[in-house]
């Protein structure tokens, strides 16, 4: 059975569902109350394989009104990069700047197929 994890931060909510073999995960974050002038925020994803590489894809996110890093990809809000499991567990996913309350982001994390 997959692992499910939930954020304990009061200003937001986050869930991660990780496959039993740790080959993939779905991570969802919603900003309940958007901070004013917030510094960069990150969401660690515990439970991944620390030795594995993961392709991280943002599949749904509140896009900024001005062009920004989430605008790259196929033009439909897709963004992907490859990151080590250790980095995802310790440093985490970078949370996009939100413009308003109750905005969410969904990521898919997958180990590249060989």
mmCIF file of N, CA and C in Angstrom:
data_model
loop_
_atom_site.group_PDB
_atom_site.id
_atom_site.type_symbol
_atom_site.label_atom_id
_atom_site.label_comp_id
_atom_site.label_asym_id
_atom_site.label_seq_id
_atom_site.Cartn_x
_atom_site.Cartn_y
_atom_site.Cartn_z
ATOM 1 N N UNK A 1 0.835 -1.180 0.000
ATOM 2 C CA UNK A 1 0.000 0.000 0.000
ATOM 3 C C UNK A 1 0.883 1.246 0.000
ATOM 4 N N UNK A 2 0.484 2.258 -0.702
ATOM 5 C CA UNK A 2 1.256 3.492 -0.806
ATOM 6 C C UNK A 2 1.231 4.269 0.505
ATOM 7 N N UNK A 3 2.299 5.027 0.729
ATOM 8 C CA UNK A 3 2.373 5.877 1.909
ATOM 9 C C UNK A 3 1.655 7.189 1.622
ATOM 10 N N UNK A 4 0.944 7.709 2.594
ATOM 11 C CA UNK A 4 0.318 9.026 2.482
ATOM 12 C C UNK A 4 0.871 9.905 3.590
ATOM 13 N N UNK A 5 1.250 11.101 3.248
ATOM 14 C CA UNK A 5 1.803 12.035 4.229
ATOM 15 C C UNK A 5 1.078 13.366 4.101
ATOM 16 N N UNK A 6 0.964 14.074 5.225
ATOM 17 C CA UNK A 6 0.236 15.329 5.234
ATOM 18 C C UNK A 6 1.054 16.411 5.933
ATOM 19 N N UNK A 7 0.959 17.632 5.439
ATOM 20 C CA UNK A 7 1.669 18.763 6.036
ATOM 21 C C UNK A 7 1.048 19.129 7.377
ATOM 22 N N UNK A 8 1.865 19.657 8.268
ATOM 23 C CA UNK A 8 1.362 20.121 9.562
ATOM 24 C C UNK A 8 1.460 21.638 9.685
ATOM 25 N N UNK A 9 1.802 22.334 8.612
ATOM 26 C CA UNK A 9 1.899 23.793 8.660
ATOM 27 C C UNK A 9 0.500 24.393 8.634
ATOM 28 N N UNK A 10 0.185 25.359 9.511
ATOM 29 C CA UNK A 10 -1.180 25.877 9.610
ATOM 30 C C UNK A 10 -1.627 26.725 8.429
ATOM 31 N N UNK A 11 -0.709 27.353 7.704
ATOM 32 C CA UNK A 11 -1.103 28.248 6.622
ATOM 33 C C UNK A 11 -1.326 27.522 5.296
ATOM 34 N N UNK A 12 -1.063 26.227 5.270
ATOM 35 C CA UNK A 12 -1.269 25.492 4.034
ATOM 36 C C UNK A 12 -1.565 24.029 4.347
ATOM 37 N N UNK A 13 -1.866 23.301 3.308
ATOM 38 C CA UNK A 13 -2.088 21.858 3.448
ATOM 39 C C UNK A 13 -1.355 21.172 2.306
ATOM 40 N N UNK A 14 -0.793 20.002 2.596
ATOM 41 C CA UNK A 14 -0.062 19.261 1.568
ATOM 42 C C UNK A 14 -0.217 17.774 1.826
ATOM 43 N N UNK A 15 -0.304 17.018 0.741
ATOM 44 C CA UNK A 15 -0.403 15.571 0.817
ATOM 45 C C UNK A 15 0.566 14.975 -0.191
ATOM 46 N N UNK A 16 1.176 13.868 0.174
ATOM 47 C CA UNK A 16 2.036 13.117 -0.742
ATOM 48 C C UNK A 16 1.630 11.657 -0.662
ATOM 49 N N UNK A 17 1.422 11.052 -1.797
ATOM 50 C CA UNK A 17 1.140 9.621 -1.872
ATOM 51 C C UNK A 17 2.310 9.000 -2.617
ATOM 52 N N UNK A 18 3.014 8.100 -1.933
ATOM 53 C CA UNK A 18 4.244 7.515 -2.461
ATOM 54 C C UNK A 18 4.036 6.025 -2.687
ATOM 55 N N UNK A 19 4.420 5.532 -3.863
ATOM 56 C CA UNK A 19 4.276 4.109 -4.186
ATOM 57 C C UNK A 19 5.096 3.261 -3.219
ATOM 58 N N UNK A 20 4.641 2.034 -2.987
ATOM 59 C CA UNK A 20 5.344 1.116 -2.088
ATOM 60 C C UNK A 20 6.805 0.925 -2.473
ATOM 61 N N UNK A 21 7.083 0.855 -3.771
ATOM 62 C CA UNK A 21 8.468 0.659 -4.217
ATOM 63 C C UNK A 21 9.232 1.985 -4.340
ATOM 64 N N UNK A 22 8.598 3.080 -3.980
ATOM 65 C CA UNK A 22 9.165 4.435 -3.985
ATOM 66 C C UNK A 22 9.585 4.897 -5.381
ATOM 67 N N UNK A 23 8.990 4.321 -6.413
ATOM 68 C CA UNK A 23 9.342 4.679 -7.785
ATOM 69 C C UNK A 23 8.619 5.931 -8.273
ATOM 70 N N UNK A 24 7.529 6.298 -7.617
ATOM 71 C CA UNK A 24 6.776 7.473 -8.039
ATOM 72 C C UNK A 24 5.968 8.025 -6.865
ATOM 73 N N UNK A 25 5.547 9.264 -7.023
ATOM 74 C CA UNK A 25 4.747 9.910 -5.982
ATOM 75 C C UNK A 25 3.908 11.012 -6.606
ATOM 76 N N UNK A 26 2.765 11.270 -5.992
ATOM 77 C CA UNK A 26 1.944 12.435 -6.303
ATOM 78 C C UNK A 26 2.016 13.347 -5.093
ATOM 79 N N UNK A 27 2.265 14.620 -5.322
ATOM 80 C CA UNK A 27 2.354 15.581 -4.226
ATOM 81 C C UNK A 27 1.418 16.738 -4.554
ATOM 82 N N UNK A 28 0.558 17.080 -3.598
ATOM 83 C CA UNK A 28 -0.377 18.192 -3.777
ATOM 84 C C UNK A 28 -0.198 19.172 -2.633
ATOM 85 N N UNK A 29 -0.148 20.447 -2.957
ATOM 86 C CA UNK A 29 -0.029 21.512 -1.953
ATOM 87 C C UNK A 29 -1.075 22.577 -2.251
ATOM 88 N N UNK A 30 -1.752 23.045 -1.219
ATOM 89 C CA UNK A 30 -2.677 24.168 -1.370
ATOM 90 C C UNK A 30 -2.321 25.213 -0.322
ATOM 91 N N UNK A 31 -2.243 26.451 -0.770
ATOM 92 C CA UNK A 31 -1.980 27.576 0.128
ATOM 93 C C UNK A 31 -3.336 28.071 0.620
ATOM 94 N N UNK A 32 -3.634 27.832 1.890
ATOM 95 C CA UNK A 32 -4.928 28.231 2.444
ATOM 96 C C UNK A 32 -4.974 29.740 2.633
ATOM 97 N N UNK A 33 -3.969 30.289 3.271
ATOM 98 C CA UNK A 33 -3.871 31.737 3.460
ATOM 99 C C UNK A 33 -2.544 32.201 2.883
ATOM 100 N N UNK A 34 -2.611 32.917 1.780
ATOM 101 C CA UNK A 34 -1.396 33.367 1.101
ATOM 102 C C UNK A 34 -0.648 34.377 1.965
ATOM 103 N N UNK A 35 0.644 34.138 2.200
ATOM 104 C CA UNK A 35 1.425 35.091 2.986
ATOM 105 C C UNK A 35 1.714 36.351 2.177
ATOM 106 N N UNK A 36 1.861 37.453 2.883
ATOM 107 C CA UNK A 36 2.212 38.712 2.238
ATOM 108 C C UNK A 36 3.732 38.820 2.232
ATOM 109 N N UNK A 37 4.303 39.104 1.074
ATOM 110 C CA UNK A 37 5.756 39.254 0.934
ATOM 111 C C UNK A 37 6.514 38.054 1.491
ATOM 112 N N UNK A 38 6.068 36.882 1.156
ATOM 113 C CA UNK A 38 6.705 35.664 1.671
ATOM 114 C C UNK A 38 8.024 35.393 0.959
ATOM 115 N N UNK A 39 8.967 34.883 1.711
ATOM 116 C CA UNK A 39 10.229 34.427 1.131
ATOM 117 C C UNK A 39 9.975 33.107 0.407
ATOM 118 N N UNK A 40 10.965 32.656 -0.341
ATOM 119 C CA UNK A 40 10.834 31.363 -1.013
ATOM 120 C C UNK A 40 10.491 30.292 0.011
ATOM 121 N N UNK A 41 9.542 29.440 -0.349
ATOM 122 C CA UNK A 41 9.134 28.368 0.546
ATOM 123 C C UNK A 41 9.330 27.037 -0.151
ATOM 124 N N UNK A 42 9.602 26.004 0.643
ATOM 125 C CA UNK A 42 9.854 24.673 0.101
ATOM 126 C C UNK A 42 9.027 23.649 0.852
ATOM 127 N N UNK A 43 8.737 22.552 0.168
ATOM 128 C CA UNK A 43 7.947 21.463 0.734
ATOM 129 C C UNK A 43 8.758 20.173 0.643
ATOM 130 N N UNK A 44 9.364 19.715 1.750
ATOM 131 C CA UNK A 44 10.089 18.445 1.729
ATOM 132 C C UNK A 44 9.134 17.276 1.465
ATOM 133 N N UNK A 45 9.643 16.247 0.798
ATOM 134 C CA UNK A 45 8.839 15.059 0.486
ATOM 135 C C UNK A 45 9.535 13.844 1.098
ATOM 136 N N UNK A 46 9.264 13.540 2.382
ATOM 137 C CA UNK A 46 9.903 12.381 3.012
ATOM 138 C C UNK A 46 9.355 11.073 2.456
ATOM 139 N N UNK A 47 10.173 10.018 2.528
ATOM 140 C CA UNK A 47 9.719 8.693 2.124
ATOM 141 C C UNK A 47 10.160 8.250 0.745
ATOM 142 N N UNK A 48 10.875 9.107 0.015
ATOM 143 C CA UNK A 48 11.367 8.728 -1.309
ATOM 144 C C UNK A 48 12.641 7.901 -1.173
ATOM 145 N N UNK A 49 13.095 7.338 -2.285
ATOM 146 C CA UNK A 49 14.359 6.601 -2.312
ATOM 147 C C UNK A 49 15.490 7.622 -2.381
ATOM 148 N N UNK A 50 16.336 7.718 -1.354
ATOM 149 C CA UNK A 50 17.376 8.745 -1.350
ATOM 150 C C UNK A 50 18.416 8.576 -2.453
ATOM 151 N N UNK A 51 18.589 7.371 -2.969
ATOM 152 C CA UNK A 51 19.595 7.105 -4.001
ATOM 153 C C UNK A 51 19.061 7.284 -5.419
ATOM 154 N N UNK A 52 17.759 7.425 -5.572
ATOM 155 C CA UNK A 52 17.148 7.471 -6.904
ATOM 156 C C UNK A 52 17.064 8.895 -7.439
ATOM 157 N N UNK A 53 17.014 9.000 -8.768
ATOM 158 C CA UNK A 53 16.709 10.260 -9.426
ATOM 159 C C UNK A 53 15.223 10.270 -9.744
ATOM 160 N N UNK A 54 14.595 11.418 -9.609
ATOM 161 C CA UNK A 54 13.175 11.570 -9.899
ATOM 162 C C UNK A 54 12.980 12.688 -10.910
ATOM 163 N N UNK A 55 12.153 12.415 -11.917
ATOM 164 C CA UNK A 55 11.708 13.468 -12.811
ATOM 165 C C UNK A 55 10.523 14.125 -12.129
ATOM 166 N N UNK A 56 10.628 15.425 -11.900
ATOM 167 C CA UNK A 56 9.594 16.185 -11.200
ATOM 168 C C UNK A 56 8.846 17.007 -12.235
ATOM 169 N N UNK A 57 7.539 16.776 -12.324
ATOM 170 C CA UNK A 57 6.707 17.526 -13.275
ATOM 171 C C UNK A 57 5.630 18.284 -12.516
ATOM 172 N N UNK A 58 5.524 19.571 -12.782
ATOM 173 C CA UNK A 58 4.412 20.362 -12.270
ATOM 174 C C UNK A 58 3.291 20.200 -13.280
ATOM 175 N N UNK A 59 2.169 19.643 -12.848
ATOM 176 C CA UNK A 59 1.072 19.427 -13.787
ATOM 177 C C UNK A 59 -0.065 20.407 -13.598
ATOM 178 N N UNK A 60 -0.110 21.081 -12.453
ATOM 179 C CA UNK A 60 -1.135 22.101 -12.247
ATOM 180 C C UNK A 60 -0.608 23.066 -11.210
ATOM 181 N N UNK A 61 -0.657 24.346 -11.544
ATOM 182 C CA UNK A 61 -0.107 25.348 -10.643
ATOM 183 C C UNK A 61 -0.697 26.704 -10.971
ATOM 184 N N UNK A 62 -0.815 27.580 -9.960
ATOM 185 C CA UNK A 62 -1.219 28.955 -10.257
ATOM 186 C C UNK A 62 -0.065 29.666 -10.948
ATOM 187 N N UNK A 63 -0.227 29.952 -12.206
ATOM 188 C CA UNK A 63 0.857 30.595 -12.945
ATOM 189 C C UNK A 63 0.925 32.071 -12.592
ATOM 190 N N UNK A 64 2.121 32.629 -12.506
ATOM 191 C CA UNK A 64 2.251 34.058 -12.231
ATOM 192 C C UNK A 64 1.714 34.874 -13.401
ATOM 193 N N UNK A 65 1.342 36.104 -13.121
ATOM 194 C CA UNK A 65 0.813 36.951 -14.186
ATOM 195 C C UNK A 65 1.908 37.390 -15.147
ATOM 196 N N UNK A 66 3.128 37.500 -14.663
ATOM 197 C CA UNK A 66 4.266 37.835 -15.522
ATOM 198 C C UNK A 66 5.000 36.548 -15.866
ATOM 199 N N UNK A 67 5.689 36.495 -17.017
ATOM 200 C CA UNK A 67 6.429 35.281 -17.358
ATOM 201 C C UNK A 67 7.396 34.905 -16.245
ATOM 202 N N UNK A 68 7.440 33.632 -15.952
ATOM 203 C CA UNK A 68 8.305 33.151 -14.885
ATOM 204 C C UNK A 68 8.755 31.739 -15.173
ATOM 205 N N UNK A 69 9.412 31.091 -14.212
ATOM 206 C CA UNK A 69 9.975 29.762 -14.454
ATOM 207 C C UNK A 69 8.930 28.697 -14.751
ATOM 208 N N UNK A 70 7.680 28.887 -14.319
ATOM 209 C CA UNK A 70 6.669 27.868 -14.587
ATOM 210 C C UNK A 70 6.102 27.972 -15.994
ATOM 211 N N UNK A 71 6.497 29.001 -16.744
ATOM 212 C CA UNK A 71 5.973 29.174 -18.093
ATOM 213 C C UNK A 71 6.743 28.384 -19.137
ATOM 214 N N UNK A 72 7.826 27.714 -18.754
ATOM 215 C CA UNK A 72 8.571 26.919 -19.722
ATOM 216 C C UNK A 72 7.880 25.578 -19.914
ATOM 217 N N UNK A 73 8.266 24.860 -20.927
ATOM 218 C CA UNK A 73 7.669 23.548 -21.171
ATOM 219 C C UNK A 73 6.902 23.566 -22.467
ATOM 220 N N UNK A 74 5.779 22.865 -22.488
ATOM 221 C CA UNK A 74 5.021 22.744 -23.730
ATOM 222 C C UNK A 74 3.971 23.837 -23.894
ATOM 223 N N UNK A 75 4.013 24.859 -23.034
ATOM 224 C CA UNK A 75 3.059 25.949 -23.169
ATOM 225 C C UNK A 75 1.772 25.732 -22.408
ATOM 226 N N UNK A 76 1.633 24.618 -21.725
ATOM 227 C CA UNK A 76 0.415 24.324 -20.974
ATOM 228 C C UNK A 76 0.689 24.235 -19.479
ATOM 229 N N UNK A 77 1.694 24.952 -19.008
ATOM 230 C CA UNK A 77 2.002 24.953 -17.591
ATOM 231 C C UNK A 77 2.857 23.784 -17.131
ATOM 232 N N UNK A 78 3.333 22.969 -18.046
ATOM 233 C CA UNK A 78 4.174 21.830 -17.661
ATOM 234 C C UNK A 78 5.603 22.298 -17.472
ATOM 235 N N UNK A 79 6.222 21.807 -16.444
ATOM 236 C CA UNK A 79 7.619 22.119 -16.148
ATOM 237 C C UNK A 79 8.210 20.851 -15.581
ATOM 238 N N UNK A 80 9.395 20.473 -16.004
ATOM 239 C CA UNK A 80 9.986 19.269 -15.421
ATOM 240 C C UNK A 80 11.488 19.405 -15.292
ATOM 241 N N UNK A 81 12.013 18.719 -14.290
ATOM 242 C CA UNK A 81 13.443 18.645 -14.056
ATOM 243 C C UNK A 81 13.718 17.331 -13.345
ATOM 244 N N UNK A 82 14.988 16.922 -13.313
ATOM 245 C CA UNK A 82 15.376 15.688 -12.643
ATOM 246 C C UNK A 82 16.155 16.045 -11.386
ATOM 247 N N UNK A 83 15.726 15.449 -10.260
ATOM 248 C CA UNK A 83 16.283 15.788 -8.950
ATOM 249 C C UNK A 83 16.526 14.498 -8.173
ATOM 250 N N UNK A 84 17.582 14.476 -7.373
ATOM 251 C CA UNK A 84 17.913 13.334 -6.521
ATOM 252 C C UNK A 84 16.912 13.228 -5.363
ATOM 253 N N UNK A 85 16.569 12.004 -4.980
ATOM 254 C CA UNK A 85 15.641 11.772 -3.878
ATOM 255 C C UNK A 85 16.082 12.419 -2.581
ATOM 256 N N UNK A 86 17.385 12.419 -2.317
ATOM 257 C CA UNK A 86 17.903 13.049 -1.102
ATOM 258 C C UNK A 86 17.560 14.535 -1.067
ATOM 259 N N UNK A 87 17.697 15.202 -2.197
ATOM 260 C CA UNK A 87 17.394 16.634 -2.278
ATOM 261 C C UNK A 87 15.903 16.872 -2.065
ATOM 262 N N UNK A 88 15.063 16.051 -2.678
ATOM 263 C CA UNK A 88 13.617 16.210 -2.517
ATOM 264 C C UNK A 88 13.182 15.986 -1.075
ATOM 265 N N UNK A 89 13.848 15.065 -0.379
ATOM 266 C CA UNK A 89 13.473 14.786 1.005
ATOM 267 C C UNK A 89 13.998 15.854 1.965
ATOM 268 N N UNK A 90 15.149 16.427 1.682
ATOM 269 C CA UNK A 90 15.722 17.399 2.620
ATOM 270 C C UNK A 90 15.385 18.842 2.244
ATOM 271 N N UNK A 91 15.675 19.212 1.029
ATOM 272 C CA UNK A 91 15.411 20.592 0.597
ATOM 273 C C UNK A 91 13.977 20.767 0.128
ATOM 274 N N UNK A 92 13.454 19.796 -0.590
ATOM 275 C CA UNK A 92 12.047 19.806 -0.976
ATOM 276 C C UNK A 92 11.757 20.458 -2.311
ATOM 277 N N UNK A 93 10.466 20.502 -2.625
ATOM 278 C CA UNK A 93 9.962 21.135 -3.838
ATOM 279 C C UNK A 93 9.808 22.627 -3.579
ATOM 280 N N UNK A 94 10.148 23.433 -4.563
ATOM 281 C CA UNK A 94 9.955 24.872 -4.420
ATOM 282 C C UNK A 94 8.483 25.192 -4.656
ATOM 283 N N UNK A 95 7.873 25.867 -3.690
ATOM 284 C CA UNK A 95 6.468 26.238 -3.822
ATOM 285 C C UNK A 95 6.366 27.489 -4.687
ATOM 286 N N UNK A 96 5.463 27.487 -5.669
ATOM 287 C CA UNK A 96 5.318 28.669 -6.514
ATOM 288 C C UNK A 96 4.697 29.817 -5.726
ATOM 289 N N UNK A 97 5.006 31.033 -6.145
ATOM 290 C CA UNK A 97 4.374 32.201 -5.531
ATOM 291 C C UNK A 97 2.880 32.142 -5.820
ATOM 292 N N UNK A 98 2.081 32.336 -4.799
ATOM 293 C CA UNK A 98 0.634 32.299 -4.990
ATOM 294 C C UNK A 98 0.080 33.708 -4.995
ATOM 295 N N UNK A 99 -0.943 33.891 -5.758
ATOM 296 C CA UNK A 99 -1.617 35.182 -5.849
ATOM 297 C C UNK A 99 -3.048 34.980 -5.379
ATOM 298 N N UNK A 100 -3.213 34.855 -4.079
ATOM 299 C CA UNK A 100 -4.540 34.646 -3.518
ATOM 300 C C UNK A 100 -4.600 33.372 -2.700
ATOM 301 N N UNK A 101 -5.631 33.288 -1.913
ATOM 302 C CA UNK A 101 -5.829 32.134 -1.046
ATOM 303 C C UNK A 101 -6.378 30.945 -1.833
ATOM 304 N N UNK A 102 -6.187 29.771 -1.278
ATOM 305 C CA UNK A 102 -6.731 28.514 -1.801
ATOM 306 C C UNK A 102 -6.256 28.195 -3.213
ATOM 307 N N UNK A 103 -4.973 28.421 -3.475
ATOM 308 C CA UNK A 103 -4.370 28.047 -4.754
ATOM 309 C C UNK A 103 -3.554 26.788 -4.553
ATOM 310 N N UNK A 104 -3.643 25.869 -5.485
ATOM 311 C CA UNK A 104 -2.972 24.588 -5.323
ATOM 312 C C UNK A 104 -1.995 24.263 -6.436
ATOM 313 N N UNK A 105 -1.086 23.347 -6.132
ATOM 314 C CA UNK A 105 -0.104 22.861 -7.095
ATOM 315 C C UNK A 105 -0.026 21.345 -6.978
ATOM 316 N N UNK A 106 0.043 20.664 -8.118
ATOM 317 C CA UNK A 106 0.159 19.208 -8.163
ATOM 318 C C UNK A 106 1.445 18.846 -8.898
ATOM 319 N N UNK A 107 2.233 17.970 -8.275
ATOM 320 C CA UNK A 107 3.473 17.472 -8.874
ATOM 321 C C UNK A 107 3.377 15.964 -9.052
ATOM 322 N N UNK A 108 4.017 15.458 -10.110
ATOM 323 C CA UNK A 108 4.235 14.025 -10.296
ATOM 324 C C UNK A 108 5.739 13.805 -10.225
ATOM 325 N N UNK A 109 6.164 12.887 -9.371
ATOM 326 C CA UNK A 109 7.572 12.525 -9.226
ATOM 327 C C UNK A 109 7.713 11.086 -9.696
ATOM 328 N N UNK A 110 8.573 10.850 -10.681
ATOM 329 C CA UNK A 110 8.763 9.499 -11.221
ATOM 330 C C UNK A 110 10.240 9.226 -11.447
ATOM 331 N N UNK A 111 10.656 8.010 -11.131
ATOM 332 C CA UNK A 111 12.008 7.597 -11.484
ATOM 333 C C UNK A 111 12.037 7.354 -12.989
ATOM 334 N N UNK A 112 13.061 7.866 -13.685
ATOM 335 C CA UNK A 112 13.145 7.631 -15.127
ATOM 336 C C UNK A 112 13.200 6.132 -15.424
ATOM 337 N N UNK A 113 12.534 5.737 -16.472
ATOM 338 C CA UNK A 113 12.524 4.313 -16.860
ATOM 339 C C UNK A 113 13.792 3.987 -17.623
ATOM 340 N N UNK A 114 14.328 2.815 -17.341
ATOM 341 C CA UNK A 114 15.568 2.412 -18.017
ATOM 342 C C UNK A 114 15.296 1.399 -19.101
#
